[in-house]
Tab-separated table of C-alpha atoms in Angstrom:
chain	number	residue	atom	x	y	z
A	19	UNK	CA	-85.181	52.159	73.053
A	20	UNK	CA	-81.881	53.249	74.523
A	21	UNK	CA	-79.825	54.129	71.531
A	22	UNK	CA	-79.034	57.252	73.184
A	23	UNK	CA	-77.278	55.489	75.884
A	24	UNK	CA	-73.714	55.108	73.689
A	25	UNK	CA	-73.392	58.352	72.665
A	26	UNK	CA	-74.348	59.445	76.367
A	27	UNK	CA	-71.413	57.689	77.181
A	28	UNK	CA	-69.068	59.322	74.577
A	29	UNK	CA	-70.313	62.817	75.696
A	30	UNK	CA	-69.011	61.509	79.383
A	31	UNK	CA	-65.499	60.830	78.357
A	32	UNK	CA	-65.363	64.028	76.053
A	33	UNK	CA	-66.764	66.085	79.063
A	34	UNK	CA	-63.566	64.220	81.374
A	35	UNK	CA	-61.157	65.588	78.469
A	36	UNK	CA	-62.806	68.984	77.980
A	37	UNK	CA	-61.763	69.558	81.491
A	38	UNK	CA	-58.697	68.203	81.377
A	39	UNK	CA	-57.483	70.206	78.263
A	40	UNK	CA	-59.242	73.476	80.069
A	41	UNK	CA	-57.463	73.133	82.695
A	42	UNK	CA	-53.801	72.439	80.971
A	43	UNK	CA	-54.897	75.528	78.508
A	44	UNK	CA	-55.182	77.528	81.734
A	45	UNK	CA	-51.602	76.265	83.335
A	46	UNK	CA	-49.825	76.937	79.936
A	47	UNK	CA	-51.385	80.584	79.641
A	48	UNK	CA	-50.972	81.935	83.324
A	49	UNK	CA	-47.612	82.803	83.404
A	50	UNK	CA	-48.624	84.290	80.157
A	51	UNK	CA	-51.151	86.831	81.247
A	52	UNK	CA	-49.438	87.009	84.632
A	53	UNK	CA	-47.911	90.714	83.828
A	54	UNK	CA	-51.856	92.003	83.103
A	55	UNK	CA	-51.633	91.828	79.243
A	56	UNK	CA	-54.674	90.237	77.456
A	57	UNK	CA	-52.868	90.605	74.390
A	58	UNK	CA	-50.002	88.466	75.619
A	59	UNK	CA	-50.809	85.981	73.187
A	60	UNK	CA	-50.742	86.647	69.359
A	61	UNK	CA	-50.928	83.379	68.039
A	62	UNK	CA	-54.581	83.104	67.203
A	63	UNK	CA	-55.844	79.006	67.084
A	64	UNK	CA	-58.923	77.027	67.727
A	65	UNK	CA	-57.592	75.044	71.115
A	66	UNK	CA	-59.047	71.525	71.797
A	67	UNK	CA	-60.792	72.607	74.729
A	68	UNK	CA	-62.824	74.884	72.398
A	69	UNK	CA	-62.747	71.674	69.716
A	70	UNK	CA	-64.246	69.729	72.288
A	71	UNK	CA	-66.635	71.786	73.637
A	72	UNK	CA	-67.999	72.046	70.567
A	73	UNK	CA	-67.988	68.228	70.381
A	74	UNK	CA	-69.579	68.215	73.847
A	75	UNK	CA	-72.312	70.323	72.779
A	76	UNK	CA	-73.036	68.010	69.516
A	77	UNK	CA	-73.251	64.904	71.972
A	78	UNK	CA	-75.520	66.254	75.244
A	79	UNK	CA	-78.147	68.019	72.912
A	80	UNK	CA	-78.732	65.020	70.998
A	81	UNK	CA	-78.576	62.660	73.813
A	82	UNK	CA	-80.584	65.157	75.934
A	83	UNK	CA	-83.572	65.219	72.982
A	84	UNK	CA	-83.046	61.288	72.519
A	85	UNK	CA	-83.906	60.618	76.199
A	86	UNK	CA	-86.571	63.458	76.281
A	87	UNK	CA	-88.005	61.674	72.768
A	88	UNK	CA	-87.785	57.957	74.766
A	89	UNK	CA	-89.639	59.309	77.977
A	90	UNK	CA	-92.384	60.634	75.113
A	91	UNK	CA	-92.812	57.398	73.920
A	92	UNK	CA	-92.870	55.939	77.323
A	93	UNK	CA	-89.422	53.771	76.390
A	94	UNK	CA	-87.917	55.592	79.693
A	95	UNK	CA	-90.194	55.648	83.054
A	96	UNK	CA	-89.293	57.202	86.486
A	97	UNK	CA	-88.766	53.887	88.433
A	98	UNK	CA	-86.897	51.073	88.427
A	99	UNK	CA	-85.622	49.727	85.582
A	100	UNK	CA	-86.205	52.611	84.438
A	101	UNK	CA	-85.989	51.379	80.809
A	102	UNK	CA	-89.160	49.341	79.749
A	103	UNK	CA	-87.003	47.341	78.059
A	104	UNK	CA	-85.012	45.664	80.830
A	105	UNK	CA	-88.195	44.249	81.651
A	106	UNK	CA	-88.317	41.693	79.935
A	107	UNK	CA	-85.638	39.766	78.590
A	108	UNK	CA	-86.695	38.979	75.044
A	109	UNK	CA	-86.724	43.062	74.920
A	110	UNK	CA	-83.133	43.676	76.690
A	111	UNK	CA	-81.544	41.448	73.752
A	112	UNK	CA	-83.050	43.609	71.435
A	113	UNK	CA	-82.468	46.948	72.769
A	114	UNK	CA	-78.593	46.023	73.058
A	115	UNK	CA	-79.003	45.089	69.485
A	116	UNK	CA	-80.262	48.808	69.213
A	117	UNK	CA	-77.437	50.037	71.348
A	118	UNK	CA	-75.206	48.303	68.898
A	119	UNK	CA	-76.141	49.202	65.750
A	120	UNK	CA	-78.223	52.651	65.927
A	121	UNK	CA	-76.232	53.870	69.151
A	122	UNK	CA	-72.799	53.430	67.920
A	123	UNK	CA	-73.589	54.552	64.030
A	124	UNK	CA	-75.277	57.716	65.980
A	125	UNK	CA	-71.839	58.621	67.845
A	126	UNK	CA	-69.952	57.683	65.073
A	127	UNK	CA	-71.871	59.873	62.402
A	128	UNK	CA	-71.570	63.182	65.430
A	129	UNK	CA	-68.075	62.517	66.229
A	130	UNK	CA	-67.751	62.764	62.418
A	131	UNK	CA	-69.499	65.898	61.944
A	132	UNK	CA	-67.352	67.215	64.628
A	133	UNK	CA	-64.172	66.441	62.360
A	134	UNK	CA	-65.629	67.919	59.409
A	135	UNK	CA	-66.118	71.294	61.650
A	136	UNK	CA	-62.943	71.227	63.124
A	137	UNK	CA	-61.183	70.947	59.858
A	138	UNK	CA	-63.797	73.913	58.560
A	139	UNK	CA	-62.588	76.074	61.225
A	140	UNK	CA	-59.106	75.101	61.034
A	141	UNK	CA	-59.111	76.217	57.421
A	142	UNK	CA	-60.930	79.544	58.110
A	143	UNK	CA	-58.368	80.275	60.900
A	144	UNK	CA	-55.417	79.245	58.221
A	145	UNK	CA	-56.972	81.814	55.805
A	146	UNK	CA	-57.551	84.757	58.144
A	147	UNK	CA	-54.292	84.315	59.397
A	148	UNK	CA	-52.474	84.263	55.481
A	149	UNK	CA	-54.526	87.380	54.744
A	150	UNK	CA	-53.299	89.052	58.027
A	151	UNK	CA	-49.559	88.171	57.258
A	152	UNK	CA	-50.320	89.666	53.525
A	153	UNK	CA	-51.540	92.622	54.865
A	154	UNK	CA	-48.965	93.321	57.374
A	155	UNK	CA	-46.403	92.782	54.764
């Protein structure tokens, strides 16, 4: 009924820290690229702001087709309560049982996923950049 609504709420606060690591990405490398050169940087890495994008990404698509999926199913109408089951009472207990059990597995399992990519990518990065330092020696 509303398990979407938890990892809706995860995707917030990783949206809130996407921004804030953008933006401290973009302090640190001004006064980097402040002389014109792209290439000022050489030290090639996966920043968090990309991690979390990525992360972002994982959590609004699937809380985007969740909701779409409820609204099929008529579990989400356009008026006040909005959710059918806040109705009724006997329904809100059970659709915060929902939110408890399928809403927090569901961010858990994503934000898991996530780590496994992250680490992935971190390793690819780690490889490309021990080939590179073969090569160039």
């Amino acid at each position: 009924m509303a398990c979407f609504i938890v990892p809706a709420a995860e995707a917030i606060v990783v949206t809130a820290a996407y921004i804030a690591a953008k933006k401290r990405e973009q302090k640190i490398e001004a006064p980097k690229l402040a002389d014109g050169n792209k290439f000022a940087t050489e030290d090639v890495k996966i920043t968090w702001s990309k991690r979390l994008g990525w992360l972002m990404g994982l959590l609004w698509g699937g809380v985007l087709l969740l909701a779409f999926e409820h609204f099929w199913h008529g579990e989400i109408v356009a008026f006040p309560p909005f959710l059918t089951a806040m109705a009724n009472p006997d329904d809100a207990a059970e659709m915060f049982h929902e939110m408890a059990t399928v809403g927090v597995s569901m961010a858990v399992t994503v934000t898991a996923v996530w780590g496994v990519i992250c680490a992935v990518a971190e390793a690819k990065v780690k490889k490309i950049k021990a080939s590179l330092a073969k090569d160039a020696a």
